[in-house]
Amino acid sequence: MKEYSRKKRSSTRPAVFTAIVILLVLIVLTSVFSVARFAFSRFADGFFYPYLRLMTPADRLTDTSLLMEDKSALAAKVEKLSNVNRSLALQGQAATELMEENRQLRSMLRLRRKQQLDFIVAEIMLRDPLNFRSGFTIGKGSRDGVKKGSAAVDVSPEGKLLLVGVITEVGARTSKVTTIANPALHVSGRVASNKEIGFTNTGTPSSARERISFGMLPVRFDYNHSDLVTTTGFEQGIPAGIKIGELHTINTATAGFQQEYECELIPAVRFSSLRFVAIFRNTHGDEQL
C-alpha cells in the first residue's frame, strides 16, 4: 500500500510541474503578444495606410452604384454637382474677402492677436465591431497636423458641435480616438441650468448601452432631467461650449465626508451612424473678428 502511494505521488509531481511550466509560458506569451501588438500597430500605421484607403467600402459602393446609372441620370447628377460647386466657390470667395477685411480692420484698431481654432475632417478607417463605442482609428495623423489631446467632434443636423472623444495616439498617417463612452476618458462638463461642473466616467459604468456616468456634481444646486451639458474648455485641445449630452438619471452619492451627485448622461453623438469626425487644432493665423 505504501509503495502504491509513493508511486502515485511520484506520478503526480511531473503533471504539476508541467502545469506550472505551461502556465508560465502562457503568461510570457501573453506579455510578448501585447507588446508586439502595440509595436506592430505603430509600424502598420504608415505601411498599410495606402491599402486601407483603397479598401474603404464606401468608395466601392459608390463606384458600383454609379455603374448602374444611365447616361441621362449621370448627366443630371453632374450638372447638379456643378451648380453646387459654383455656389460654394462664390461663398468661398466672399468668405475670403470678409476675412481680409476683418484682418485690415483689426490691424487699424491695433487689436491683440488671438488664438484661433482650426479643424480637419477625418474618415473613420478602423474600429472594433463589438466595441465600436469605445474608440476607433481615423485616417489623419501627425503629417496632417493632428496632435494628442485634440478634440474629435461631430456636427448635428442643426449645425451644433457634438463631442465624440479625444485623440489619444498619433501616428504619421493615422490616429486613435478614445470616445466619451470609454470609461477611461474623463472630460469636464458644465451643466447649462446652473453652471456647475462635473466629469464624465467618474462613477459606476451605466448598465444602459446608450448612457455614460457623469458625476462629482456639488449638491448645493438641483439638477433636472434633460439638462444640457457642454465642455468647459479646461482641457487643452477641447474648446468650450461643445455639446456633450443631456442628463438622464440623477442620484446622490457620498465621497468621503462629502455628498455629491452621481448622474447618468446620454451622449449627444450617435456612434452607430458615425463615419467622419472633425479634429480641432490650435493655430495662430490671421486676426479675425
Tab-separated table of C-alpha atoms in Angstrom:
chain	number	residue	atom	x	y	z
A	1	MET	CA	0.000	0.000	0.000
A	2	LYS	CA	2.806	2.400	0.894
A	3	GLU	CA	4.612	1.535	-2.303
A	4	TYR	CA	1.450	2.307	-4.266
A	5	SER	CA	1.050	5.717	-2.592
A	6	ARG	CA	4.699	6.584	-3.296
A	7	LYS	CA	4.227	5.677	-6.946
A	8	LYS	CA	1.073	7.800	-7.105
A	9	ARG	CA	2.844	10.850	-5.618
A	10	SER	CA	5.825	10.406	-7.909
A	11	SER	CA	3.489	10.237	-10.919
A	12	THR	CA	1.595	13.406	-9.949
A	13	ARG	CA	4.723	15.535	-9.488
A	14	PRO	CA	5.611	15.718	-13.207
A	15	ALA	CA	1.998	16.617	-14.004
A	16	VAL	CA	2.018	19.507	-11.512
A	17	PHE	CA	5.406	20.684	-12.776
A	18	THR	CA	4.179	20.516	-16.364
A	19	ALA	CA	1.070	22.531	-15.488
A	20	ILE	CA	3.178	25.223	-13.793
A	21	VAL	CA	5.517	25.427	-16.794
A	22	ILE	CA	2.580	25.712	-19.188
A	23	LEU	CA	1.061	28.486	-17.060
A	24	LEU	CA	4.332	30.438	-17.029
A	25	VAL	CA	4.711	30.016	-20.785
A	26	LEU	CA	1.166	31.336	-21.332
A	27	ILE	CA	1.890	34.390	-19.155
A	28	VAL	CA	5.096	35.132	-21.055
A	29	LEU	CA	3.391	34.662	-24.431
A	30	THR	CA	0.548	36.976	-23.398
A	31	SER	CA	3.009	39.699	-22.396
A	32	VAL	CA	5.015	39.295	-25.589
A	33	PHE	CA	1.822	39.398	-27.660
A	34	SER	CA	0.662	42.644	-26.009
A	35	VAL	CA	3.999	44.362	-26.644
A	36	ALA	CA	4.258	43.015	-30.190
A	37	ARG	CA	0.696	44.076	-30.944
A	38	PHE	CA	1.350	47.655	-29.888
A	39	ALA	CA	4.652	47.818	-31.827
A	40	PHE	CA	3.106	46.295	-34.939
A	41	SER	CA	0.149	48.686	-34.806
A	42	ARG	CA	2.542	51.647	-34.850
A	43	PHE	CA	4.528	50.080	-37.716
A	44	ALA	CA	1.370	49.258	-39.655
A	45	ASP	CA	0.186	52.829	-39.157
A	46	GLY	CA	2.238	54.056	-42.091
A	47	PHE	CA	2.830	50.835	-44.003
A	48	PHE	CA	-0.779	49.737	-44.500
A	49	TYR	CA	-2.280	53.192	-44.827
A	50	PRO	CA	-2.486	53.189	-48.673
A	51	TYR	CA	-4.119	49.747	-48.641
A	52	LEU	CA	-6.662	50.758	-46.008
A	53	ARG	CA	-7.577	53.753	-48.135
A	54	LEU	CA	-8.097	51.546	-51.186
A	55	MET	CA	-10.239	49.106	-49.196
A	56	THR	CA	-12.729	51.709	-47.963
A	57	PRO	CA	-16.137	50.041	-48.526
A	58	ALA	CA	-17.932	53.339	-49.135
A	59	ASP	CA	-15.816	54.017	-52.219
A	60	ARG	CA	-16.586	50.599	-53.697
A	61	LEU	CA	-20.304	51.015	-53.086
A	62	THR	CA	-20.260	54.452	-54.703
A	63	ASP	CA	-18.433	53.167	-57.777
A	64	THR	CA	-20.861	50.238	-58.122
A	65	SER	CA	-23.911	52.467	-57.820
A	66	LEU	CA	-22.568	54.845	-60.476
A	67	LEU	CA	-22.100	51.986	-62.952
A	68	MET	CA	-25.807	51.136	-62.615
A	69	GLU	CA	-26.962	54.635	-63.661
A	70	ASP	CA	-27.854	55.537	-67.239
A	71	LYS	CA	-26.296	58.455	-69.129
A	72	SER	CA	-29.159	60.893	-68.580
A	73	ALA	CA	-29.181	60.307	-64.804
A	74	LEU	CA	-25.407	60.712	-64.617
A	75	ALA	CA	-25.592	63.919	-66.664
A	76	ALA	CA	-28.237	65.313	-64.313
A	77	LYS	CA	-26.095	64.480	-61.261
A	78	VAL	CA	-23.033	66.069	-62.842
A	79	GLU	CA	-24.994	69.229	-63.628
A	80	LYS	CA	-26.336	69.367	-60.068
A	81	LEU	CA	-22.847	68.945	-58.597
A	82	SER	CA	-21.501	71.609	-60.934
A	83	ASN	CA	-24.112	74.084	-59.685
A	84	VAL	CA	-23.247	73.236	-56.081
A	85	ASN	CA	-19.537	73.714	-56.798
A	86	ARG	CA	-20.157	77.111	-58.396
A	87	SER	CA	-22.220	78.202	-55.389
A	88	LEU	CA	-19.537	77.010	-52.974
A	89	ALA	CA	-16.851	78.802	-54.978
A	90	LEU	CA	-18.784	82.077	-54.727
A	91	GLN	CA	-19.306	81.591	-50.998
A	92	GLY	CA	-15.620	80.817	-50.530
A	93	GLN	CA	-14.617	83.954	-52.408
A	94	ALA	CA	-16.967	86.071	-50.283
A	95	ALA	CA	-15.595	84.497	-47.090
A	96	THR	CA	-12.021	85.217	-48.207
A	97	GLU	CA	-12.847	88.854	-48.864
A	98	LEU	CA	-14.554	89.139	-45.481
A	99	MET	CA	-11.521	87.617	-43.723
A	100	GLU	CA	-9.209	90.101	-45.421
A	101	GLU	CA	-11.492	92.994	-44.468
A	102	ASN	CA	-11.539	91.795	-40.839
A	103	ARG	CA	-7.758	91.483	-40.824
A	104	GLN	CA	-7.301	95.032	-42.093
A	105	LEU	CA	-9.860	96.398	-39.614
A	106	ARG	CA	-8.190	94.682	-36.640
A	107	SER	CA	-4.825	95.970	-37.824
A	108	MET	CA	-6.168	99.536	-37.972
A	109	LEU	CA	-7.673	99.211	-34.472
A	110	ARG	CA	-4.464	97.595	-33.181
A	111	LEU	CA	-6.343	94.708	-31.634
A	112	ARG	CA	-4.310	91.970	-30.000
A	113	ARG	CA	-3.819	88.756	-31.910
A	114	LYS	CA	-5.780	85.852	-30.545
A	115	GLN	CA	-5.533	82.109	-30.811
A	116	GLN	CA	-7.752	80.605	-33.470
A	117	LEU	CA	-9.314	77.174	-33.728
A	118	ASP	CA	-8.960	75.297	-36.965
A	119	PHE	CA	-10.122	71.782	-37.753
A	120	ILE	CA	-9.588	68.994	-40.258
A	121	VAL	CA	-12.087	66.338	-41.315
A	122	ALA	CA	-11.033	62.704	-40.995
A	123	GLU	CA	-12.682	59.454	-42.018
A	124	ILE	CA	-13.061	56.546	-39.606
A	125	MET	CA	-10.956	53.766	-41.078
A	126	LEU	CA	-10.912	51.033	-38.443
A	127	ARG	CA	-12.968	50.139	-35.367
A	128	ASP	CA	-13.896	47.080	-33.364
A	129	PRO	CA	-17.399	45.972	-34.446
A	130	LEU	CA	-18.051	44.539	-30.963
A	131	ASN	CA	-16.837	47.629	-29.100
A	132	PHE	CA	-17.165	50.468	-31.592
A	133	ARG	CA	-18.422	52.965	-28.998
A	134	SER	CA	-15.124	52.988	-27.058
A	135	GLY	CA	-12.751	54.112	-29.803
A	136	PHE	CA	-11.652	53.923	-33.427
A	137	THR	CA	-8.854	54.806	-35.851
A	138	ILE	CA	-9.054	57.766	-38.248
A	139	GLY	CA	-7.159	58.394	-41.483
A	140	LYS	CA	-5.275	61.502	-40.345
A	141	GLY	CA	-2.030	61.749	-38.392
A	142	SER	CA	0.868	63.970	-37.449
A	143	ARG	CA	1.553	64.787	-41.106
A	144	ASP	CA	-1.888	66.407	-41.215
A	145	GLY	CA	-1.369	68.410	-38.019
A	146	VAL	CA	-3.219	66.094	-35.629
A	147	LYS	CA	-1.936	66.271	-32.050
A	148	LYS	CA	-2.539	64.193	-28.964
A	149	GLY	CA	-5.257	65.625	-26.719
A	150	SER	CA	-7.206	67.332	-29.522
A	151	ALA	CA	-10.988	67.074	-29.522
A	152	ALA	CA	-12.842	64.974	-32.088
A	153	VAL	CA	-16.332	66.298	-32.826
A	154	ASP	CA	-19.375	65.600	-34.945
A	155	VAL	CA	-21.929	68.091	-36.296
A	156	SER	CA	-25.673	67.801	-35.695
A	157	PRO	CA	-28.212	68.489	-38.483
A	158	GLU	CA	-28.770	71.886	-36.816
A	159	GLY	CA	-25.081	72.727	-37.127
A	160	LYS	CA	-24.155	72.247	-33.440
A	161	LEU	CA	-20.828	70.677	-32.452
A	162	LEU	CA	-21.070	67.361	-30.599
A	163	LEU	CA	-18.130	65.928	-28.636
A	164	VAL	CA	-17.087	62.488	-29.877
A	165	GLY	CA	-13.856	61.991	-27.942
A	166	VAL	CA	-10.174	62.874	-27.706
A	167	ILE	CA	-7.099	61.938	-29.741
A	168	THR	CA	-5.045	59.568	-27.546
A	169	GLU	CA	-2.487	58.150	-30.021
A	170	VAL	CA	-0.974	59.823	-33.073
A	171	GLY	CA	0.918	58.157	-35.896
A	172	ALA	CA	2.268	59.543	-39.129
A	173	ARG	CA	-0.882	58.888	-41.168
A	174	THR	CA	-3.469	57.614	-38.667
A	175	SER	CA	-4.598	58.436	-35.128
A	176	LYS	CA	-6.663	56.752	-32.451
A	177	VAL	CA	-9.694	58.391	-30.878
A	178	THR	CA	-10.912	57.461	-27.398
A	179	THR	CA	-14.599	58.329	-27.195
A	180	ILE	CA	-16.530	59.792	-24.278
A	181	ALA	CA	-18.246	56.400	-23.940
A	182	ASN	CA	-14.904	54.854	-22.947
A	183	PRO	CA	-14.661	54.554	-19.126
A	184	ALA	CA	-11.001	55.591	-19.297
A	185	LEU	CA	-11.771	59.090	-20.631
A	186	HIS	CA	-12.653	61.843	-18.145
A	187	VAL	CA	-13.821	65.181	-19.564
A	188	SER	CA	-15.170	68.107	-17.561
A	189	GLY	CA	-18.672	69.285	-18.430
A	190	ARG	CA	-20.750	72.301	-17.422
A	191	VAL	CA	-24.471	71.935	-16.677
A	192	ALA	CA	-26.309	74.672	-18.555
A	193	SER	CA	-29.048	75.304	-15.975
A	194	ASN	CA	-26.775	76.195	-13.022
A	195	LYS	CA	-23.239	76.371	-14.493
A	196	GLU	CA	-21.969	73.623	-12.150
A	197	ILE	CA	-19.135	71.387	-13.336
A	198	GLY	CA	-18.861	67.605	-13.287
A	199	PHE	CA	-16.804	64.929	-15.012
A	200	THR	CA	-17.612	62.046	-17.333
A	201	ASN	CA	-16.977	58.412	-16.380
A	202	THR	CA	-16.302	59.083	-12.688
A	203	GLY	CA	-18.874	56.672	-11.253
A	204	THR	CA	-20.034	53.143	-11.886
A	205	PRO	CA	-20.431	52.462	-15.608
A	206	SER	CA	-24.049	52.630	-16.683
A	207	SER	CA	-25.873	49.400	-17.385
A	208	ALA	CA	-27.612	51.050	-20.344
A	209	ARG	CA	-25.553	50.961	-23.528
A	210	GLU	CA	-26.569	54.453	-24.664
A	211	ARG	CA	-25.653	56.208	-21.364
A	212	ILE	CA	-22.431	57.094	-19.523
A	213	SER	CA	-21.768	58.141	-15.937
A	214	PHE	CA	-21.391	61.823	-15.075
A	215	GLY	CA	-20.534	62.732	-11.505
A	216	MET	CA	-18.713	64.822	-8.896
A	217	LEU	CA	-21.503	67.423	-9.057
A	218	PRO	CA	-21.984	69.515	-5.878
A	219	VAL	CA	-25.294	69.163	-4.037
A	220	ARG	CA	-25.924	72.862	-3.452
A	221	PHE	CA	-27.978	73.024	-6.646
A	222	ASP	CA	-30.720	70.894	-8.133
A	223	TYR	CA	-30.277	69.166	-11.467
A	224	ASN	CA	-33.076	68.449	-13.866
A	225	HIS	CA	-33.725	65.660	-16.311
A	226	SER	CA	-32.549	66.642	-19.840
A	227	ASP	CA	-30.230	69.392	-18.538
A	228	LEU	CA	-27.725	70.276	-21.271
A	229	VAL	CA	-24.034	69.501	-20.575
A	230	THR	CA	-21.272	71.192	-22.601
A	231	THR	CA	-17.476	71.251	-22.454
A	232	THR	CA	-15.798	73.724	-20.119
A	233	GLY	CA	-12.624	74.491	-22.076
A	234	PHE	CA	-10.472	73.497	-19.096
A	235	GLU	CA	-8.759	70.712	-21.035
A	236	GLN	CA	-6.154	71.840	-23.520
A	237	GLY	CA	-7.308	70.978	-27.024
A	238	ILE	CA	-11.038	70.843	-26.176
A	239	PRO	CA	-12.808	74.181	-26.805
A	240	ALA	CA	-15.622	75.318	-24.518
A	241	GLY	CA	-19.280	75.104	-25.489
A	242	ILE	CA	-19.270	71.771	-27.354
A	243	LYS	CA	-22.315	69.691	-26.517
A	244	ILE	CA	-21.538	66.504	-24.595
A	245	GLY	CA	-25.078	65.327	-23.904
A	246	GLU	CA	-28.055	65.602	-21.588
A	247	LEU	CA	-28.582	64.440	-18.009
A	248	HIS	CA	-30.797	61.400	-17.675
A	249	THR	CA	-30.646	59.839	-14.204
A	250	ILE	CA	-29.794	61.862	-11.096
A	251	ASN	CA	-28.630	60.101	-7.909
A	252	THR	CA	-26.784	61.119	-4.757
A	253	ALA	CA	-23.515	59.539	-3.657
A	254	THR	CA	-21.119	60.001	-0.744
A	255	ALA	CA	-17.409	60.611	-1.361
A	256	GLY	CA	-15.635	60.584	1.990
A	257	PHE	CA	-17.436	63.098	4.230
A	258	GLN	CA	-18.900	64.999	1.286
A	259	GLN	CA	-22.107	64.221	-0.530
A	260	GLU	CA	-22.338	64.752	-4.272
A	261	TYR	CA	-24.425	63.820	-7.282
A	262	GLU	CA	-23.617	60.862	-9.496
A	263	CYS	CA	-25.716	61.102	-12.655
A	264	GLU	CA	-26.084	59.364	-15.977
A	265	LEU	CA	-25.704	61.241	-19.220
A	266	ILE	CA	-26.983	60.499	-22.714
A	267	PRO	CA	-24.217	61.396	-25.216
A	268	ALA	CA	-25.284	63.729	-27.999
A	269	VAL	CA	-23.332	61.863	-30.674
A	270	ARG	CA	-24.683	58.665	-32.238
A	271	PHE	CA	-21.750	56.274	-32.622
A	272	SER	CA	-23.628	53.748	-34.774
A	273	SER	CA	-24.004	56.216	-37.668
A	274	LEU	CA	-20.650	57.981	-37.260
A	275	ARG	CA	-18.380	57.872	-40.332
A	276	PHE	CA	-16.450	61.163	-40.242
A	277	VAL	CA	-15.150	63.360	-37.410
A	278	ALA	CA	-13.634	66.835	-37.260
A	279	ILE	CA	-10.378	67.232	-35.337
A	280	PHE	CA	-9.696	70.593	-33.691
A	281	ARG	CA	-6.226	72.068	-33.773
A	282	ASN	CA	-4.944	75.379	-32.401
A	283	THR	CA	-3.406	77.821	-34.853
A	284	HIS	CA	-2.168	81.420	-34.850
A	285	GLY	CA	-3.364	82.639	-38.207
A	286	ASP	CA	-4.689	85.995	-39.353
A	287	GLU	CA	-6.618	88.097	-36.907
A	288	GLN	CA	-10.359	87.846	-37.213
A	289	LEU	CA	-13.383	89.347	-35.526
